[in-house]
Amino acid sequence: MLLPLALVASLLVPAPALHVPGAEHQQLVRLADLSTAGGITDPADWAGLTSAALPAPTPVAGIQVDGYFPDSSRTNTNHGWNHDSQFVVRLPDRWNGGLVVAGSPGVREQYANDRAISDWVLARGYAFAATDKGNTGAQFYRDGMAEWNHRLTQLTIAAKSVVAQRYGRPARRTIATGISNGGYLVRWQLENRPHLYDGGVDWEGTLWTVKGANPLTFLPPVLRAYPAYLAGDPQAHAAIVAAGFPAGTEFLWDYHHRYYWDLTQRIYREEFDPSFDGALEAGTPFCASGTPACDADYDYAARRRIAGPAIAPVALTGKIHRPLITVHGTHDVLLPISQDSDVYAAMTPDRLHRYFRVEQGTHVDGLVDAYPDRLRPLAPCHRSAFVALERWLDGVTPPASATLPRPADVSTCPLS
């Protein structure tokens, strides 16, 4: 459980005065350990994103700043603040001169990256900052996805200032990284705000395009076909595979149907095409095809004149202006690789992008614990990609884009 910051702060040595530019509220504490093993975090926020075998974090002493920027929405209840646009900034005492910034995956909050990313980059000496993207939860569409990009930009600018205040000099390197929707943010920032970053590592970022692939093009077909597939219809199985969900991943389909496909389709469709279901908000859960205004029957091509203009402001173009490394699992059955990163890689300039397709990787590493012989974690591949980006920024050409076979030891992920 997340302890109130006021209680934690009362037990700790005060931190030096630092100011987060633009913050409406901030609280600073000095911690003997900034990691998830002993620091201020929320395990519920990162639950399921990592496998149990992920190495334990290294203790890192330093300063943590928690707070929020001005915002009118109140979906994030962390610290009892009931205020969105919350952020966390961690400043290790032993600093390597770099800053890593991230947005949360899915519709989670600012601590979602703590176990998968923050622990590891802090141990390498980086300062780390993360945002809740300005709105959280399954009703994020009430506030809108466009805010996500603004909030990561806002946090990056503010975190750069805090780093300079803390260490007496600016960060020599700023890297954006993130998972899923957080990976989408990396792509968007390197396309639209490249002056703020030196590079990025994209962990299965969500692809949004107006005229090509996006979740509204591949989720309705699988929602339509899945009930017939359960009834044994071979044509339904073929339809699911044709939508981008590979044969051989059937063992993952039931879990994703229950927890991901339906909800994801409805809330993103509500964001970009709210008139589809009339007065309903985010449609009818698990409706049968043929039901009026059922998301299983959503036809993006037919609705593009309505949904397309709403997607356009947040769409990706592939025109990145800083080095980017993408990792994506071939067994991802929320954002199927053929409909996402394969497409994005074809949109980007080769000289600035490396793309690693990870055999047997799926969308969340927590599922590796249930299927250790059929899945492998992506966290080691993210870490290898991060190191490759560091070397790239130092002038060492990274390995060529490739499909990465399963190694004998899945705690490793050699890129070549």
Coordinates of C-alpha atoms in Angstrom, one line a residue:
M1 CA 0.0 0.0 0.0
L2 CA 1.2 3.5 -0.8
L3 CA 2.0 5.4 2.4
P4 CA 0.9 9.1 2.6
L5 CA 3.9 11.3 1.7
A6 CA 3.3 13.4 4.8
L7 CA 3.8 10.4 7.0
V8 CA 6.8 9.2 5.2
A9 CA 8.4 12.6 5.2
S10 CA 8.0 12.9 8.9
L11 CA 10.3 9.9 9.4
L12 CA 13.1 11.1 7.0
V13 CA 15.9 13.6 6.9
P14 CA 14.7 16.7 4.9
A15 CA 15.9 17.1 1.4
P16 CA 17.4 20.2 0.0
A17 CA 15.1 22.8 -1.5
L18 CA 14.3 22.1 -5.2
H19 CA 11.6 23.6 -7.3
V20 CA 9.6 21.7 -10.0
P21 CA 8.7 24.4 -12.6
G22 CA 5.0 24.7 -13.1
A23 CA 4.0 22.3 -10.3
E24 CA 1.0 23.2 -8.3
H25 CA 2.1 20.9 -5.4
Q26 CA 5.3 19.1 -4.6
Q27 CA 6.9 17.2 -1.7
L28 CA 10.5 16.3 -1.4
V29 CA 12.1 13.6 0.8
R30 CA 15.5 12.1 1.1
L31 CA 15.5 8.3 1.0
A32 CA 18.0 5.6 1.8
D33 CA 16.6 3.6 -1.1
L34 CA 14.7 5.0 -4.1
S35 CA 14.0 1.6 -5.5
T36 CA 10.8 -0.5 -5.2
A37 CA 12.5 -2.5 -2.5
G38 CA 12.4 0.3 0.0
G39 CA 11.2 3.5 -1.5
I40 CA 8.0 5.4 -2.1
T41 CA 6.0 3.6 -4.8
D42 CA 2.7 1.8 -5.4
P43 CA 3.0 -1.9 -6.1
A44 CA -0.6 -2.0 -7.4
D45 CA 0.4 0.4 -10.2
W46 CA 3.1 -1.9 -11.6
A47 CA 1.5 -5.3 -10.8
G48 CA 1.6 -7.8 -13.7
L49 CA 4.1 -5.8 -15.8
T50 CA 7.2 -7.8 -14.8
S51 CA 8.0 -11.5 -14.2
A52 CA 8.9 -12.9 -10.8
A53 CA 12.4 -13.7 -12.1
L54 CA 13.3 -10.1 -12.7
P55 CA 16.4 -9.5 -10.6
A56 CA 15.8 -7.7 -7.3
P57 CA 16.6 -4.0 -7.4
T58 CA 19.8 -2.5 -6.2
P59 CA 19.4 0.0 -3.3
V60 CA 20.0 3.6 -4.5
A61 CA 20.1 6.5 -2.1
G62 CA 18.8 9.9 -3.2
I63 CA 16.0 12.4 -3.3
Q64 CA 12.4 11.8 -4.5
V65 CA 10.0 14.5 -5.5
D66 CA 6.3 13.8 -5.8
G67 CA 3.7 16.2 -6.8
Y68 CA 1.3 17.4 -9.5
F69 CA 0.8 20.0 -12.2
P70 CA -2.4 22.1 -12.4
D71 CA -5.2 20.0 -13.8
S72 CA -9.0 19.9 -13.5
S73 CA -9.4 16.1 -13.5
R74 CA -9.2 14.0 -10.4
T75 CA -8.9 10.3 -11.3
N76 CA -5.5 9.7 -9.7
T77 CA -6.0 9.1 -5.9
N78 CA -2.4 8.5 -5.0
H79 CA -1.4 10.2 -1.7
G80 CA -5.0 11.2 -1.1
W81 CA -4.5 14.1 -3.5
N82 CA -7.3 13.1 -5.9
H83 CA -5.6 15.1 -8.5
D84 CA -4.3 14.2 -12.0
S85 CA -1.1 15.1 -13.7
Q86 CA 0.9 13.6 -10.8
F87 CA 4.6 13.0 -11.3
V88 CA 7.6 11.4 -9.6
V89 CA 11.2 12.6 -10.0
R90 CA 14.0 10.5 -8.5
L91 CA 17.5 11.9 -8.1
P92 CA 20.2 9.5 -7.1
D93 CA 23.1 10.7 -5.0
R94 CA 25.5 9.0 -7.4
W95 CA 24.5 10.5 -10.7
N96 CA 25.9 9.5 -14.1
G97 CA 24.8 12.8 -15.8
G98 CA 21.8 11.4 -17.5
L99 CA 18.0 11.7 -17.2
V100 CA 15.4 9.1 -18.2
V101 CA 11.7 10.2 -18.6
A102 CA 8.7 8.0 -19.0
G103 CA 4.9 8.0 -19.3
S104 CA 2.8 5.2 -17.9
P105 CA 1.6 2.2 -19.8
G106 CA -2.1 1.5 -20.3
V107 CA -4.2 3.9 -18.2
R108 CA -2.0 3.4 -15.1
E109 CA -0.5 6.0 -12.8
Q110 CA 3.0 7.5 -12.4
Y111 CA 4.5 4.5 -10.5
A112 CA 3.7 2.0 -13.2
N113 CA 7.3 2.0 -14.6
D114 CA 9.0 1.7 -11.2
R115 CA 9.8 -2.1 -11.2
A116 CA 10.4 -2.5 -15.0
I117 CA 12.4 0.7 -15.7
S118 CA 13.0 3.0 -12.7
D119 CA 14.8 0.4 -10.5
W120 CA 17.3 -0.4 -13.3
V121 CA 18.1 3.0 -14.6
L122 CA 18.5 4.4 -11.1
A123 CA 21.1 1.6 -10.4
R124 CA 22.9 2.8 -13.5
G125 CA 23.1 6.3 -12.1
Y126 CA 20.3 8.0 -14.1
A127 CA 17.8 10.5 -12.7
F128 CA 14.3 9.3 -13.4
A129 CA 11.0 11.1 -13.9
A130 CA 7.5 9.7 -14.8
T131 CA 4.1 11.1 -15.3
D132 CA 0.5 9.6 -15.0
K133 CA -0.1 11.3 -18.4
G134 CA -2.7 13.7 -17.0
N135 CA -5.6 11.2 -16.7
T136 CA -5.9 7.6 -15.5
G137 CA -8.3 4.7 -15.5
A138 CA -10.8 3.2 -17.9
Q139 CA -12.7 6.5 -18.3
F140 CA -9.6 8.4 -19.5
Y141 CA -11.6 9.5 -22.6
R142 CA -13.4 12.1 -20.5
D143 CA -10.2 14.0 -20.4
G144 CA -8.6 12.9 -23.6
M145 CA -5.5 11.2 -25.0
A146 CA -4.0 14.4 -26.5
E147 CA -3.2 15.4 -22.9
W148 CA -0.7 12.5 -22.6
N149 CA 1.7 14.0 -25.0
H150 CA 1.5 17.5 -23.4
R151 CA 2.1 16.0 -19.9
L152 CA 5.3 14.1 -20.9
T153 CA 6.6 17.2 -22.6
Q154 CA 5.8 19.3 -19.5
L155 CA 7.5 16.8 -17.2
T156 CA 10.6 16.5 -19.4
I157 CA 11.1 20.3 -19.3
A158 CA 10.5 20.4 -15.5
A159 CA 12.7 17.4 -14.8
K160 CA 15.6 18.9 -16.7
S161 CA 15.3 22.0 -14.5
V162 CA 15.2 19.9 -11.3
V163 CA 18.3 17.9 -12.4
A164 CA 20.2 21.1 -13.1
Q165 CA 19.2 22.5 -9.6
R166 CA 20.2 19.3 -7.8
Y167 CA 23.5 18.6 -9.5
G168 CA 24.6 22.1 -10.5
R169 CA 24.7 21.3 -14.2
P170 CA 22.2 20.2 -16.9
A171 CA 21.8 16.5 -17.9
R172 CA 24.3 15.6 -20.6
R173 CA 21.8 13.1 -22.0
T174 CA 18.0 12.7 -21.8
I175 CA 16.4 9.5 -22.9
A176 CA 12.7 8.8 -23.3
T177 CA 11.4 5.3 -22.7
G178 CA 8.1 3.5 -22.0
I179 CA 5.9 0.5 -22.4
S180 CA 2.8 0.2 -24.6
N181 CA 1.1 3.6 -24.4
G182 CA 4.3 4.8 -22.8
G183 CA 6.1 3.5 -25.9
Y184 CA 3.7 5.5 -28.1
L185 CA 4.7 8.6 -26.1
V186 CA 8.4 7.9 -26.9
R187 CA 7.6 7.7 -30.6
W188 CA 5.4 10.9 -30.5
Q189 CA 8.0 12.9 -28.6
L190 CA 10.9 12.0 -30.9
E191 CA 8.7 12.9 -33.9
N192 CA 7.3 16.2 -32.4
R193 CA 9.6 17.4 -29.6
P194 CA 13.0 16.0 -30.5
H195 CA 14.9 19.0 -29.1
L196 CA 14.1 17.7 -25.6
Y197 CA 15.7 14.3 -26.1
D198 CA 18.9 12.6 -27.2
G199 CA 17.1 9.3 -28.1
G200 CA 14.5 6.8 -27.0
V201 CA 13.7 3.2 -26.3
D202 CA 10.2 2.1 -27.3
W203 CA 8.9 -1.0 -25.6
E204 CA 6.0 -2.2 -27.9
G205 CA 4.5 1.3 -28.3
T206 CA 0.9 1.6 -29.5
L207 CA 0.5 2.6 -33.1
W208 CA -2.0 5.2 -34.0
T209 CA -2.4 6.2 -37.7
V210 CA -5.4 7.8 -39.5
K211 CA -5.2 5.8 -42.8
G212 CA -3.4 2.7 -41.7
A213 CA -3.3 0.4 -38.7
N214 CA -4.5 1.3 -35.2
P215 CA -6.3 -0.7 -32.5
L216 CA -9.7 0.2 -33.9
T217 CA -8.8 -1.7 -37.1
F218 CA -7.7 -5.0 -35.5
L219 CA -9.7 -5.3 -32.3
P220 CA -13.2 -5.5 -33.7
P221 CA -12.5 -8.4 -36.0
V222 CA -11.1 -10.5 -33.1
L223 CA -14.1 -9.5 -30.9
R224 CA -16.5 -10.6 -33.6
A225 CA -14.7 -13.9 -34.3
Y226 CA -13.8 -15.1 -30.8
P227 CA -17.2 -16.5 -29.7
A228 CA -17.4 -18.6 -32.9
Y229 CA -13.8 -19.7 -32.3
L230 CA -14.7 -20.9 -28.9
A231 CA -17.6 -22.9 -30.5
G232 CA -15.1 -24.6 -32.8
D233 CA -15.5 -22.7 -36.0
P234 CA -12.3 -23.0 -38.1
Q235 CA -13.2 -20.0 -40.1
A236 CA -13.3 -17.9 -36.9
H237 CA -9.8 -19.1 -36.1
A238 CA -8.7 -18.1 -39.5
A239 CA -10.3 -14.6 -39.1
I240 CA -8.5 -14.0 -35.8
V241 CA -5.2 -15.0 -37.4
A242 CA -5.9 -12.8 -40.4
A243 CA -6.6 -9.9 -38.0
G244 CA -2.9 -10.2 -36.8
F245 CA -3.1 -12.6 -33.9
P246 CA -0.7 -15.4 -34.8
A247 CA -1.4 -19.1 -34.8
G248 CA 0.5 -20.5 -31.8
T249 CA -0.7 -17.8 -29.5
E250 CA -4.2 -19.4 -28.8
F251 CA -3.2 -20.1 -25.2
L252 CA -3.2 -16.3 -24.6
W253 CA -6.5 -15.5 -26.3
D254 CA -8.9 -16.2 -23.5
Y255 CA -7.0 -14.0 -21.0
H256 CA -6.8 -11.2 -23.5
H257 CA -10.5 -11.5 -24.4
R258 CA -11.5 -11.3 -20.7
Y259 CA -9.2 -8.5 -19.7
Y260 CA -7.9 -6.5 -22.7
W261 CA -9.6 -6.8 -26.1
D262 CA -13.1 -5.7 -25.2
L263 CA -12.2 -2.9 -22.8
T264 CA -9.4 -1.5 -24.9
Q265 CA -11.7 -1.4 -28.0
R266 CA -14.5 0.4 -26.2
I267 CA -12.6 3.0 -24.3
Y268 CA -10.4 4.0 -27.3
R269 CA -13.4 4.0 -29.6
E270 CA -15.2 6.3 -27.2
E271 CA -12.2 8.6 -27.3
F272 CA -12.1 8.9 -31.1
D273 CA -15.7 8.1 -32.1
P274 CA -18.1 8.7 -29.2
S275 CA -21.1 9.1 -31.5
F276 CA -20.9 5.5 -32.6
D277 CA -22.9 4.2 -29.6
G278 CA -25.2 7.3 -29.2
A279 CA -25.9 8.2 -25.6
L280 CA -24.0 5.2 -24.3
E281 CA -20.5 5.8 -22.8
A282 CA -17.9 3.3 -24.1
G283 CA -20.5 0.9 -25.4
T284 CA -21.8 -2.4 -24.0
P285 CA -19.2 -4.7 -22.5
F286 CA -18.9 -8.1 -24.3
C287 CA -21.8 -7.4 -26.6
A288 CA -22.6 -10.0 -29.2
S289 CA -22.1 -9.1 -32.9
G290 CA -25.4 -7.9 -34.3
T291 CA -26.4 -6.1 -31.1
P292 CA -27.1 -2.4 -32.0
A293 CA -24.0 -0.2 -31.6
C294 CA -21.8 -3.2 -30.6
D295 CA -18.1 -2.5 -30.7
A296 CA -17.5 -6.0 -32.1
D297 CA -19.1 -4.6 -35.3
Y298 CA -17.2 -1.4 -35.4
D299 CA -15.9 -0.7 -38.9
Y300 CA -13.1 1.8 -38.8
A301 CA -12.9 2.1 -42.6
A302 CA -16.6 3.1 -42.7
R303 CA -16.2 5.5 -39.7
R304 CA -12.8 7.0 -40.7
R305 CA -14.4 10.3 -41.8
I306 CA -15.6 10.6 -38.1
A307 CA -12.8 9.0 -36.2
G308 CA -9.9 10.0 -38.4
P309 CA -10.0 13.7 -37.6
A310 CA -10.0 12.9 -33.9
I311 CA -7.0 10.6 -34.3
A312 CA -5.0 13.0 -36.5
P313 CA -3.7 15.2 -33.7
V314 CA -2.2 12.2 -31.8
A315 CA -1.3 10.1 -34.9
L316 CA 2.2 8.9 -35.6
T317 CA 4.0 9.6 -38.9
G318 CA 7.3 7.8 -38.4
K319 CA 9.3 11.0 -38.9
I320 CA 11.5 10.6 -35.9
H321 CA 14.4 13.1 -35.5
R322 CA 16.5 11.3 -32.8
P323 CA 17.8 7.7 -32.5
L324 CA 15.1 5.2 -31.5
I325 CA 15.2 1.5 -30.6
T326 CA 12.0 -0.5 -30.6
V327 CA 11.5 -3.9 -29.0
H328 CA 8.2 -5.9 -29.5
G329 CA 7.3 -9.5 -28.9
T330 CA 6.0 -11.8 -31.6
H331 CA 3.4 -13.2 -29.2
D332 CA 1.9 -9.9 -28.3
V333 CA -1.8 -10.4 -28.7
L334 CA -3.0 -7.0 -27.5
L335 CA -0.9 -5.0 -30.0
P336 CA -0.1 -7.7 -32.5
I337 CA 3.3 -7.1 -34.0
S338 CA 2.3 -7.3 -37.6
Q339 CA -0.3 -4.5 -37.0
D340 CA 2.0 -2.3 -34.9
S341 CA 5.8 -2.2 -34.7
D342 CA 6.2 -4.0 -38.1
V343 CA 4.2 -1.1 -39.6
Y344 CA 5.9 1.6 -37.6
A345 CA 9.4 0.3 -38.6
A346 CA 8.4 0.7 -42.2
M347 CA 7.5 4.3 -41.6
T348 CA 10.7 5.4 -39.9
P349 CA 14.1 6.3 -41.5
D350 CA 16.6 3.4 -41.2
R351 CA 19.5 5.6 -40.1
L352 CA 17.6 6.6 -36.9
H353 CA 15.7 3.4 -36.0
R354 CA 16.6 -0.1 -34.9
Y355 CA 13.9 -2.6 -34.5
F356 CA 14.1 -5.9 -32.6
R357 CA 11.3 -8.5 -32.9
V358 CA 11.5 -10.7 -29.8
E359 CA 10.4 -14.3 -30.4
Q360 CA 7.9 -15.5 -27.7
G361 CA 7.6 -12.1 -26.1
T362 CA 4.1 -11.0 -25.1
H363 CA 2.5 -7.7 -24.0
V364 CA 3.0 -8.0 -20.3
D365 CA 5.9 -9.9 -18.7
G366 CA 3.7 -11.0 -15.8
L367 CA 2.2 -13.7 -18.1
V368 CA 5.7 -15.3 -18.4
D369 CA 5.2 -16.7 -14.9
A370 CA 2.1 -18.6 -16.1
Y371 CA 3.7 -19.9 -19.3
P372 CA 7.5 -20.0 -18.7
D373 CA 8.1 -22.6 -21.5
R374 CA 6.1 -20.7 -24.1
L375 CA 6.9 -17.1 -23.3
R376 CA 9.9 -15.0 -22.5
P377 CA 10.2 -11.7 -20.7
L378 CA 10.8 -8.5 -22.6
A379 CA 12.5 -6.6 -19.7
P380 CA 16.0 -8.1 -20.5
C381 CA 15.5 -7.0 -24.2
H382 CA 14.5 -3.5 -23.1
R383 CA 17.7 -3.3 -21.0
S384 CA 19.8 -4.6 -23.9
A385 CA 18.2 -2.1 -26.2
F386 CA 18.8 0.7 -23.7
V387 CA 22.5 -0.2 -23.5
A388 CA 22.7 -0.3 -27.3
L389 CA 21.1 3.2 -27.4
E390 CA 23.7 4.5 -24.9
R391 CA 26.5 3.2 -27.1
W392 CA 24.8 4.6 -30.2
L393 CA 24.7 8.0 -28.6
D394 CA 28.4 7.6 -27.8
G395 CA 29.1 6.9 -31.5
V396 CA 29.0 3.1 -31.6
T397 CA 26.8 1.8 -34.4
P398 CA 24.1 -0.5 -32.9
P399 CA 23.4 -4.0 -34.2
A400 CA 21.2 -4.2 -37.3
S401 CA 17.4 -4.7 -36.8
A402 CA 16.6 -8.4 -36.3
T403 CA 14.3 -11.0 -35.0
L404 CA 15.7 -12.3 -31.7
P405 CA 15.4 -16.0 -31.1
R406 CA 14.7 -17.4 -27.6
P407 CA 18.1 -17.7 -25.8
A408 CA 18.9 -20.6 -23.5
D409 CA 18.8 -18.1 -20.6
V410 CA 15.8 -15.8 -20.9
S411 CA 17.2 -13.5 -18.3
T412 CA 19.5 -12.3 -21.1
C413 CA 18.7 -10.8 -24.5
P414 CA 21.6 -10.6 -26.9
L415 CA 20.7 -8.3 -29.8
S416 CA 23.1 -9.9 -32.3

